[in-house]
Amino acid sequence: MRLSRGQMQAFEQQGFLVLPGLFTPREVEVLRAALAPLFAEESPANVREKLSGEVRTAMGLHLRSPAYAKLVRHPRLLAPAFQLLGDGLYAQQVKVNVKAAFEGEAWQWHYDFATHHHEDGVPEPLALNLHVFLDEVNEFNGPLYFVPGSQRHGPAPCELDSVSTSYPLWVVERATVAHLVAAHGIVSATGAAGTALIFGDCLVHASPPNLSPWNRRIFSLIANPIANRQTRFARPDYKHHRDFTPLTVLADDCLVAAAAA
Amino acid sequence: MRLSRGQMQAFEQQGFLVLPGLFTPREVEVLRAALAPLFAEESPANVREKLSGEVRTAMGLHLRSPAYAKLVRHPRLLAPAFQLLGDGLYAQQVKVNVKAAFEGEAWQWHYDFATHHHEDGVPEPLALNLHVFLDEVNEFNGPLYFVPGSQRHGPAPCELDSVSTSYPLWVVERATVAHLVAAHGIVSATGAAGTALIFGDCLVHASPPNLSPWNRRIFSLIANPIANRQTRFARPDYKHHRDFTPLTVLADDCLVAAAAA
């Protein structure tokens, strides 16, 4: 797994990359099978929807599940991150974002660095968000909407929103969103289960609720250079991990070898 | 304006038809220009969003605006309805559904006949919903989602929802939506301003909120055979008009001739 020069340039320009079929159906099945017991846990690391009580985000998963402990060290997921950032990275946040069929709510326009910077004192917008689709993500079940190229404007003005949804979020002001969208438009990131998606810390994104009867579960590892680690420690470990050991890779078949063992 | 045999068959199978470019940019401009004063009126026929107070639906427009009085008698809009239903039709409901940029909320899964039948005693699911896009409708600004072919199953089981949104609505039960979507999938109806859209009274549809900075305004005329008219009169006239005079057509240039006059 190595990004081509074209992919590196596209990431620079657009702020994200979609990598279809990065994980096999069998690997996805291993990751899916691990979720039900994790979601059933009564844990503050399981953030639930305001209305339905369904799990919206299950966090700290590499510390709660052998399969996800392997995924955060998977060579196909980490190689692009090492290529873009170098290899001194720690696992800043590890989660599965769920949009349950009929229930999953919207995320307002935001970019990840706003929260990492304001809440955790991360100095620079260097972190990468590495996603793996655990379900097909399509137009109807709550895909991520990106403003491609918005990261090139640097960190956008934002404000803390603790009203709209079940998770307090630093959101981008509407006038700024309108300005960026007028320049760059909006694209949605869709694909089959097993697709990976990489995007940077300043890319402005949102996602609509899931009105469809199809679940939409996406794994997310935020990998941040150790040299750029958090400087404030107000949030719990599951929201920003304090283990700054560099991520290293396991074997390419680690997910399925584990399942067979 | 006459539907082809292929279009008639597609309507029969899918339950809807998209007619791109049915109205010109100049005609759309006339219709748009009429909206601001209508939306500013303090009227129960202007239904507003729960949260923002923005107009969500402005009803009874053919009685409130010369431009919309012409649109409900426009030959390009009525010809397909006459072809599908015969020419003894009345204007049952006339409105502009708005999804304001950043504000417009979702509509849950429903079909129009459920409300016309339960609230107004319309005997049979014959009415047609004739839409004209007043803005571009795209994936991001709250398009209609259809379950194509769902109308062939007849009226689906439903229940009254007066909680989710700003307008009480007879919605389709989730198990039924899941069953229909498993058989038929979901499609979204998108197109440039001036596009028309025709769909029937049993077609199951929903629409997501508008997270984008783009307004999404759609004109809607529900045309119902006079022989199938309402038998209960509990709702106000602007929700179901009581004038059963047959709709007749004006000249093809009526919208722009009016603007010039």
Coordinates of C-alpha atoms in Angstrom, one line a residue:
Chain A
M1 CA 0.0 0.0 0.0
R2 CA 1.6 3.2 -1.2
L3 CA -0.1 6.4 -2.4
S4 CA 0.8 7.4 -5.9
R5 CA 2.1 10.8 -6.8
G6 CA -1.4 11.6 -8.2
Q7 CA -3.0 10.6 -5.0
M8 CA -0.6 12.7 -3.0
Q9 CA -1.4 15.7 -5.2
A10 CA -5.1 15.1 -5.0
F11 CA -4.8 15.0 -1.2
E12 CA -3.0 18.2 -1.2
Q13 CA -5.6 19.9 -3.5
Q14 CA -8.8 18.4 -2.3
G15 CA -8.0 17.6 1.3
F16 CA -9.2 14.0 1.2
L17 CA -8.6 10.7 -0.5
V18 CA -11.1 7.8 -1.1
L19 CA -9.4 4.4 -1.3
P20 CA -12.1 1.8 -2.5
G21 CA -11.6 -1.8 -1.4
L22 CA -8.8 -1.2 1.0
F23 CA -10.2 -3.9 3.3
T24 CA -11.8 -7.1 2.2
P25 CA -15.3 -8.2 2.9
R26 CA -13.9 -10.9 5.3
E27 CA -11.9 -8.2 7.2
V28 CA -14.9 -6.0 7.4
E29 CA -16.9 -8.9 8.8
V30 CA -14.4 -9.3 11.6
L31 CA -14.7 -5.6 12.5
R32 CA -18.5 -5.7 12.3
A33 CA -18.8 -8.8 14.5
A34 CA -16.9 -7.1 17.3
L35 CA -19.4 -4.2 17.5
A36 CA -22.5 -5.6 19.2
P37 CA -20.9 -6.4 22.6
L38 CA -19.1 -3.1 22.5
F39 CA -22.3 -1.1 21.9
A40 CA -24.1 -3.0 24.6
E41 CA -21.6 -1.8 27.3
E42 CA -22.7 0.9 29.7
S43 CA -19.7 3.2 29.3
P44 CA -19.2 6.9 29.0
A45 CA -17.1 6.0 25.9
N46 CA -20.4 5.0 24.2
V47 CA -21.9 8.4 23.3
R48 CA -25.6 7.9 22.6
E49 CA -28.2 9.8 20.5
K50 CA -30.2 12.4 22.4
L51 CA -33.6 11.1 21.2
S52 CA -33.3 7.4 20.7
G53 CA -30.5 6.3 23.0
E54 CA -28.8 4.5 20.1
V55 CA -25.0 4.5 20.1
R56 CA -23.8 7.5 18.0
T57 CA -20.1 7.1 18.7
A58 CA -18.2 4.3 20.4
M59 CA -14.8 5.5 21.5
G60 CA -11.5 4.1 22.7
L61 CA -12.1 0.9 20.8
H62 CA -8.5 -0.2 20.5
L63 CA -8.4 -0.5 24.3
R64 CA -11.8 -2.3 24.4
S65 CA -11.5 -4.8 21.5
P66 CA -8.7 -7.1 20.1
A67 CA -10.0 -6.5 16.5
Y68 CA -9.8 -2.7 16.8
A69 CA -6.4 -3.0 18.6
K70 CA -5.2 -4.6 15.4
L71 CA -6.9 -2.2 13.1
V72 CA -5.1 0.8 14.5
R73 CA -1.8 -0.9 13.7
H74 CA -2.9 -2.2 10.3
P75 CA -0.2 -1.7 7.6
R76 CA -2.8 -0.8 4.9
L77 CA -4.3 1.9 7.1
L78 CA -1.0 3.3 8.5
A79 CA 1.2 3.3 5.4
P80 CA -0.6 6.3 3.8
A81 CA -0.4 8.2 7.1
F82 CA 3.3 7.5 7.5
Q83 CA 3.8 8.6 3.8
L84 CA 1.9 11.9 4.5
L85 CA 3.2 12.7 8.0
G86 CA 6.2 10.5 8.7
D87 CA 6.2 7.6 11.2
G88 CA 6.2 9.2 14.6
L89 CA 2.4 9.0 15.1
Y90 CA 0.2 8.3 18.1
A91 CA -3.5 7.2 18.2
Q92 CA -5.2 10.3 19.3
Q93 CA -8.8 9.1 18.9
V94 CA -10.2 5.7 17.9
K95 CA -13.9 5.2 17.4
V96 CA -16.8 3.9 15.3
N97 CA -19.3 6.6 14.3
V98 CA -22.7 5.1 13.8
K99 CA -25.6 6.5 11.9
A100 CA -28.3 4.0 12.9
A101 CA -31.0 3.4 10.2
F102 CA -33.8 6.0 10.6
E103 CA -32.2 7.4 13.8
G104 CA -28.7 8.7 13.1
E105 CA -28.6 12.5 13.4
A106 CA -26.7 15.2 11.5
W107 CA -23.3 16.6 12.2
Q108 CA -23.0 20.3 11.6
W109 CA -20.2 21.9 9.5
H110 CA -16.9 21.6 11.4
Y111 CA -13.3 20.5 11.0
D112 CA -11.5 18.3 13.5
F113 CA -8.7 20.6 14.4
A114 CA -11.0 23.2 16.0
T115 CA -11.9 20.7 18.7
H116 CA -8.4 19.3 19.0
H117 CA -7.0 22.8 19.4
H118 CA -9.6 24.3 21.6
E119 CA -10.2 21.4 23.9
D120 CA -6.8 19.6 23.9
G121 CA -4.3 22.2 23.0
V122 CA -3.0 20.4 19.9
P123 CA -0.6 23.0 18.4
E124 CA -0.9 22.5 14.7
P125 CA -3.5 21.1 12.2
L126 CA -1.4 18.1 11.2
A127 CA -3.5 15.1 12.3
L128 CA -5.1 12.8 9.8
N129 CA -8.5 11.2 10.1
L130 CA -8.3 7.6 8.7
H131 CA -11.8 6.1 8.1
V132 CA -12.8 2.6 7.2
F133 CA -16.4 2.1 6.0
L134 CA -18.0 -0.9 7.9
D135 CA -21.2 -0.5 5.9
E136 CA -21.9 0.7 2.4
V137 CA -22.0 4.5 2.6
N138 CA -24.3 6.1 0.0
E139 CA -26.2 9.3 -0.7
F140 CA -29.0 8.3 1.6
N141 CA -27.5 6.9 4.8
G142 CA -25.6 9.9 6.1
P143 CA -22.3 10.2 4.1
L144 CA -19.7 12.8 5.0
Y145 CA -20.1 16.0 3.0
F146 CA -16.7 17.7 2.3
V147 CA -15.9 21.2 1.0
P148 CA -13.0 20.1 -1.1
G149 CA -10.0 22.4 -0.9
S150 CA -11.4 24.2 2.2
Q151 CA -8.3 23.1 4.1
R152 CA -6.1 25.3 2.0
H153 CA -7.7 28.4 3.7
G154 CA -6.3 27.3 7.0
P155 CA -8.4 26.9 10.2
A156 CA -11.8 28.6 9.6
P157 CA -13.6 30.8 12.3
C158 CA -15.8 28.6 14.5
E159 CA -17.9 28.6 17.6
L160 CA -18.9 25.9 20.2
D161 CA -22.3 24.2 19.5
S162 CA -23.6 22.2 22.4
V163 CA -27.2 22.4 21.3
S164 CA -27.8 20.9 17.9
T165 CA -26.7 17.3 18.5
S166 CA -25.6 14.8 21.2
Y167 CA -21.9 15.8 21.1
P168 CA -20.5 19.3 21.8
L169 CA -18.7 20.4 18.7
W170 CA -16.7 23.4 17.5
V171 CA -18.7 24.3 14.3
V172 CA -17.8 26.6 11.4
E173 CA -19.9 29.8 11.2
R174 CA -22.5 29.8 8.4
A175 CA -21.1 32.8 6.6
T176 CA -17.8 31.0 6.3
V177 CA -19.4 27.8 5.1
A178 CA -21.3 29.8 2.5
H179 CA -18.1 31.5 1.3
L180 CA -16.1 28.3 1.1
V181 CA -18.9 26.4 -0.7
A182 CA -19.3 29.3 -3.2
A183 CA -15.6 28.8 -4.0
H184 CA -15.3 25.0 -3.9
G185 CA -18.8 23.3 -3.9
I186 CA -19.6 20.2 -1.9
V187 CA -18.9 16.5 -2.5
S188 CA -20.0 13.4 -0.6
A189 CA -17.7 10.6 0.2
T190 CA -19.4 7.3 -0.6
G191 CA -18.4 3.7 -1.3
A192 CA -18.8 0.1 -0.5
A193 CA -17.9 -1.4 2.9
G194 CA -14.1 -1.8 3.1
T195 CA -13.5 1.6 1.5
A196 CA -11.0 3.8 3.3
L197 CA -11.1 7.6 3.5
I198 CA -8.3 9.9 4.6
F199 CA -8.8 13.6 5.4
G200 CA -6.9 16.3 7.1
D201 CA -7.5 18.3 10.2
C202 CA -8.7 21.6 8.5
L203 CA -11.1 20.0 5.9
V204 CA -14.6 21.4 6.5
H205 CA -17.2 18.7 6.6
A206 CA -20.7 17.9 7.8
S207 CA -23.1 15.0 7.5
P208 CA -26.9 14.7 7.2
P209 CA -29.1 12.4 9.3
N210 CA -29.7 8.8 8.1
L211 CA -33.3 8.7 6.9
S212 CA -32.7 5.3 5.3
P213 CA -33.3 1.8 6.6
W214 CA -29.6 1.1 6.2
N215 CA -27.1 1.4 9.1
R216 CA -24.0 3.4 8.4
R217 CA -21.0 2.6 10.6
I218 CA -17.6 4.1 10.0
F219 CA -14.4 3.4 11.9
S220 CA -12.1 6.4 12.5
L221 CA -8.5 6.6 13.7
I222 CA -7.2 10.1 14.2
A223 CA -3.4 9.8 14.0
N224 CA -1.3 12.8 15.1
P225 CA 2.4 13.4 15.1
I226 CA 3.8 12.8 18.6
A227 CA 5.8 16.1 18.2
N228 CA 2.3 17.8 17.8
R229 CA 0.7 16.1 20.8
Q230 CA -1.9 17.5 23.1
T231 CA -0.9 20.1 25.7
R232 CA -4.1 20.2 27.7
F233 CA -5.6 17.2 29.4
A234 CA -9.1 18.2 30.4
R235 CA -11.0 15.7 28.3
P236 CA -11.2 12.0 29.2
D237 CA -8.6 9.6 27.7
Y238 CA -11.2 8.1 25.4
K239 CA -11.7 11.5 23.7
H240 CA -7.9 12.1 23.3
H241 CA -5.6 9.2 24.3
R242 CA -2.5 10.0 26.4
D243 CA -0.4 7.1 25.2
F244 CA 2.2 8.7 23.0
T245 CA 3.9 5.4 22.0
P246 CA 4.5 5.5 18.2
L247 CA 2.1 3.4 16.2
T248 CA 3.9 0.5 14.5
V249 CA 2.4 -2.0 12.0
L250 CA 1.4 -5.6 12.3
A251 CA 1.2 -8.2 9.5
D252 CA -1.0 -7.5 6.5
D253 CA -3.3 -10.4 7.5
C254 CA -3.5 -9.5 11.2
L255 CA -7.3 -9.1 11.2
V256 CA -8.2 -12.4 9.6
A257 CA -5.3 -14.3 11.2
A258 CA -6.7 -13.1 14.6
A259 CA -10.2 -14.3 13.7
A260 CA -8.9 -17.7 12.7
A261 CA -6.9 -18.1 15.9
Chain B
M1 CA -46.2 19.2 -24.0
R2 CA -47.3 15.6 -24.3
L3 CA -45.9 12.6 -22.4
S4 CA -44.4 9.9 -24.6
R5 CA -45.6 6.3 -24.3
G6 CA -42.2 5.6 -22.6
Q7 CA -42.9 8.3 -20.0
M8 CA -46.4 7.0 -19.4
Q9 CA -44.9 3.5 -18.8
A10 CA -42.2 4.9 -16.6
F11 CA -44.7 6.7 -14.5
E12 CA -46.8 3.5 -14.1
Q13 CA -43.7 1.5 -13.1
Q14 CA -41.7 4.0 -11.0
G15 CA -44.5 6.2 -9.7
F16 CA -42.8 9.5 -10.7
L17 CA -41.5 11.4 -13.7
V18 CA -38.8 14.1 -13.9
L19 CA -39.2 16.6 -16.7
P20 CA -36.0 18.7 -17.0
G21 CA -36.3 22.3 -18.4
L22 CA -40.1 22.3 -18.5
F23 CA -40.0 26.0 -17.4
T24 CA -37.5 28.6 -18.7
P25 CA -35.1 30.6 -16.5
R26 CA -37.2 33.7 -17.2
E27 CA -40.4 32.0 -16.1
V28 CA -38.6 30.7 -13.0
E29 CA -37.5 34.2 -12.2
V30 CA -41.1 35.5 -12.3
L31 CA -42.1 32.8 -9.8
R32 CA -39.2 33.5 -7.5
A33 CA -39.7 37.2 -7.5
A34 CA -43.2 36.8 -6.2
L35 CA -42.1 34.9 -3.1
A36 CA -40.5 37.5 -0.8
P37 CA -43.7 39.5 -0.2
L38 CA -45.7 36.3 0.2
F39 CA -43.3 34.9 2.8
A40 CA -43.3 38.2 4.7
E41 CA -47.1 37.9 5.3
E42 CA -48.3 37.0 8.8
S43 CA -50.7 34.3 7.7
P44 CA -51.6 30.8 9.0
A45 CA -51.1 29.7 5.4
N46 CA -47.3 30.4 5.9
V47 CA -46.2 27.4 8.0
R48 CA -42.9 28.2 9.7
E49 CA -40.1 26.0 11.0
K50 CA -40.2 25.0 14.7
L51 CA -36.7 26.2 15.4
S52 CA -35.9 29.1 13.1
G53 CA -39.3 30.6 12.3
E54 CA -38.3 30.5 8.6
V55 CA -41.2 29.7 6.2
R56 CA -41.3 26.0 5.6
T57 CA -44.4 25.9 3.4
A58 CA -46.4 28.8 2.0
M59 CA -49.9 27.6 1.0
G60 CA -52.9 28.8 -1.0
L61 CA -50.6 30.7 -3.3
H62 CA -52.9 30.8 -6.4
L63 CA -55.3 32.9 -4.2
R64 CA -52.5 35.1 -2.9
S65 CA -50.4 35.8 -6.0
P66 CA -51.1 36.6 -9.7
A67 CA -48.0 34.6 -10.8
Y68 CA -49.1 31.5 -9.0
A69 CA -52.7 31.9 -10.1
K70 CA -51.3 31.5 -13.6
L71 CA -49.0 28.7 -12.8
V72 CA -51.8 26.4 -11.6
R73 CA -53.4 26.9 -15.0
H74 CA -50.2 26.6 -17.0
P75 CA -50.6 24.3 -20.1
R76 CA -47.1 22.8 -19.7
L77 CA -48.0 21.8 -16.1
L78 CA -51.5 20.7 -16.6
A79 CA -51.2 18.8 -19.9
P80 CA -49.4 15.8 -18.3
A81 CA -52.0 15.7 -15.5
F82 CA -54.9 15.7 -18.0
Q83 CA -53.1 13.0 -20.0
L84 CA -52.8 10.8 -16.9
L85 CA -56.1 11.6 -15.2
G86 CA -58.5 13.2 -17.7
D87 CA -59.4 16.9 -17.6
G88 CA -61.9 17.2 -14.7
L89 CA -59.3 18.3 -12.1
Y90 CA -59.4 20.8 -9.2
A91 CA -56.6 22.5 -7.4
Q92 CA -56.6 20.6 -4.1
Q93 CA -53.4 22.2 -2.6
V94 CA -51.1 24.9 -4.0
K95 CA -47.9 25.7 -2.2
V96 CA -44.2 26.4 -2.2
N97 CA -42.2 24.0 0.0
V98 CA -39.0 25.8 1.1
K99 CA -35.9 24.2 2.5
A100 CA -34.0 27.3 3.6
A101 CA -30.2 27.1 3.4
F102 CA -28.8 25.6 6.7
E103 CA -32.3 25.6 8.3
G104 CA -34.8 23.4 6.3
E105 CA -35.8 20.4 8.2
A106 CA -36.5 16.8 7.2
W107 CA -39.8 15.3 6.1
Q108 CA -40.3 11.8 7.3
W109 CA -41.3 8.9 5.0
H110 CA -44.9 9.4 3.9
Y111 CA -47.2 9.4 0.9
D112 CA -49.7 12.2 0.2
F113 CA -52.9 10.1 0.1
A114 CA -52.5 9.1 3.7
T115 CA -53.2 12.7 4.8
H116 CA -55.8 13.5 2.0
H117 CA -57.7 10.3 3.0
H118 CA -57.5 10.6 6.8
E119 CA -57.9 14.3 7.1
D120 CA -60.1 15.2 4.2
G121 CA -61.9 12.0 3.3
V122 CA -60.6 11.8 -0.3
P123 CA -61.9 8.5 -1.4
E124 CA -59.2 7.1 -3.8
P125 CA -55.4 7.7 -4.3
L126 CA -55.8 9.4 -7.7
A127 CA -54.3 12.9 -7.1
L128 CA -51.1 13.9 -8.8
N129 CA -48.4 16.1 -7.2
L130 CA -47.0 18.5 -9.8
H131 CA -43.7 20.1 -8.8
V132 CA -41.7 22.9 -10.3
F133 CA -38.2 23.4 -9.0
L134 CA -37.6 27.1 -8.3
D135 CA -34.0 26.5 -7.3
E136 CA -31.5 23.8 -8.4
V137 CA -32.3 20.7 -6.3
N138 CA -29.2 18.6 -5.7
E139 CA -28.0 15.9 -3.4
F140 CA -27.1 18.4 -0.7
N141 CA -30.0 20.8 -0.3
G142 CA -32.9 18.5 0.6
P143 CA -34.1 16.7 -2.5
L144 CA -37.1 14.3 -2.4
Y145 CA -36.2 10.7 -1.8
F146 CA -38.6 8.3 -3.6
V147 CA -39.0 4.6 -3.1
P148 CA -39.6 3.9 -6.8
G149 CA -42.5 1.5 -7.5
S150 CA -43.7 1.7 -3.9
Q151 CA -47.1 3.0 -5.2
R152 CA -47.7 -0.4 -6.8
H153 CA -48.2 -1.9 -3.3
G154 CA -51.2 0.4 -2.7
P155 CA -51.6 2.6 0.4
A156 CA -49.0 1.6 3.0
P157 CA -49.8 1.3 6.8
C158 CA -49.1 4.6 8.5
E159 CA -49.5 6.6 11.7
L160 CA -49.9 10.3 12.6
D161 CA -46.6 12.1 13.5
S162 CA -47.1 15.5 15.1
V163 CA -43.7 15.4 16.9
S164 CA -40.8 15.2 14.4
T165 CA -41.4 18.4 12.4
S166 CA -43.4 21.5 12.1
Y167 CA -46.3 20.0 10.2
P168 CA -48.5 17.1 11.4
L169 CA -48.0 14.2 8.9
W170 CA -49.3 10.7 8.4
V171 CA -46.0 8.8 8.2
V172 CA -45.2 5.3 7.0
E173 CA -44.2 2.8 9.6
R174 CA -40.4 2.0 9.6
A175 CA -40.9 -1.7 9.1
T176 CA -42.9 -1.0 6.0
V177 CA -40.3 1.5 4.7
A178 CA -37.5 -1.1 5.3
H179 CA -39.6 -3.7 3.4
L180 CA -40.3 -1.4 0.4
V181 CA -36.7 -0.2 0.2
A182 CA -35.4 -3.7 0.3
A183 CA -37.5 -4.4 -2.8
H184 CA -37.1 -1.1 -4.7
G185 CA -34.2 0.9 -3.3
I186 CA -34.2 4.7 -3.0
V187 CA -33.7 7.4 -5.6
S188 CA -33.4 11.2 -5.3
A189 CA -35.2 13.6 -7.6
T190 CA -32.7 16.3 -8.6
G191 CA -32.4 18.9 -11.4
A192 CA -31.9 22.5 -12.4
A193 CA -34.4 25.2 -11.6
G194 CA -37.3 24.9 -14.1
T195 CA -37.4 21.1 -13.8
A196 CA -40.8 19.6 -13.2
L197 CA -41.6 16.5 -11.3
I198 CA -44.8 14.5 -11.2
F199 CA -45.7 11.8 -8.7
G200 CA -48.7 10.0 -7.5
D201 CA -50.7 9.8 -4.3
C202 CA -49.3 6.5 -3.0
L203 CA -45.6 7.0 -3.8
V204 CA -43.6 6.7 -0.6
H205 CA -41.2 9.6 -0.2
A206 CA -39.1 11.6 2.4
S207 CA -36.6 14.3 2.3
P208 CA -33.5 15.2 4.4
P209 CA -32.8 18.6 6.0
N210 CA -30.9 21.2 4.0
L211 CA -27.4 21.4 5.5
S212 CA -26.1 23.4 2.5
P213 CA -25.9 27.2 1.9
W214 CA -28.3 26.8 -1.0
N215 CA -32.0 27.5 -0.7
R216 CA -34.3 24.8 -2.1
R217 CA -37.7 26.1 -3.0
I218 CA -40.2 23.8 -4.9
F219 CA -43.7 24.7 -6.1
S220 CA -46.3 22.0 -5.7
L221 CA -49.8 21.8 -7.2
I222 CA -51.8 18.8 -6.1
A223 CA -54.5 18.1 -8.8
N224 CA -57.3 15.8 -7.9
P225 CA -60.3 14.6 -10.0
I226 CA -63.4 16.5 -9.1
A227 CA -65.2 13.1 -8.9
N228 CA -62.7 12.1 -6.2
R229 CA -63.1 15.3 -4.2
Q230 CA -62.8 15.6 -0.4
T231 CA -65.8 14.5 1.7
R232 CA -64.6 16.0 5.0
F233 CA -64.0 19.7 5.5
A234 CA -62.2 19.9 8.9
R235 CA -59.0 21.4 7.6
P236 CA -58.7 25.1 6.5
D237 CA -59.2 25.9 2.8
Y238 CA -55.5 26.6 2.3
K239 CA -54.7 23.0 3.2
H240 CA -57.4 21.6 0.9
H241 CA -59.2 24.0 -1.4
R242 CA -63.0 23.8 -1.7
D243 CA -63.3 25.3 -5.1
F244 CA -64.2 22.4 -7.4
T245 CA -64.2 24.4 -10.6
P246 CA -62.3 22.4 -13.2
L247 CA -58.8 23.7 -13.9
T248 CA -58.5 25.1 -17.5
V249 CA -55.4 26.2 -19.3
L250 CA -54.1 29.7 -20.1
A251 CA -51.7 30.5 -23.0
D252 CA -48.2 29.0 -23.0
D253 CA -46.6 32.4 -22.4
C254 CA -48.9 33.4 -19.6
L255 CA -46.1 33.7 -17.0
V256 CA -43.8 36.0 -19.0
A257 CA -46.7 37.9 -20.7
A258 CA -48.0 38.7 -17.3
A259 CA -44.6 39.9 -16.1
A260 CA -44.2 42.2 -19.2
A261 CA -47.7 43.6 -18.7

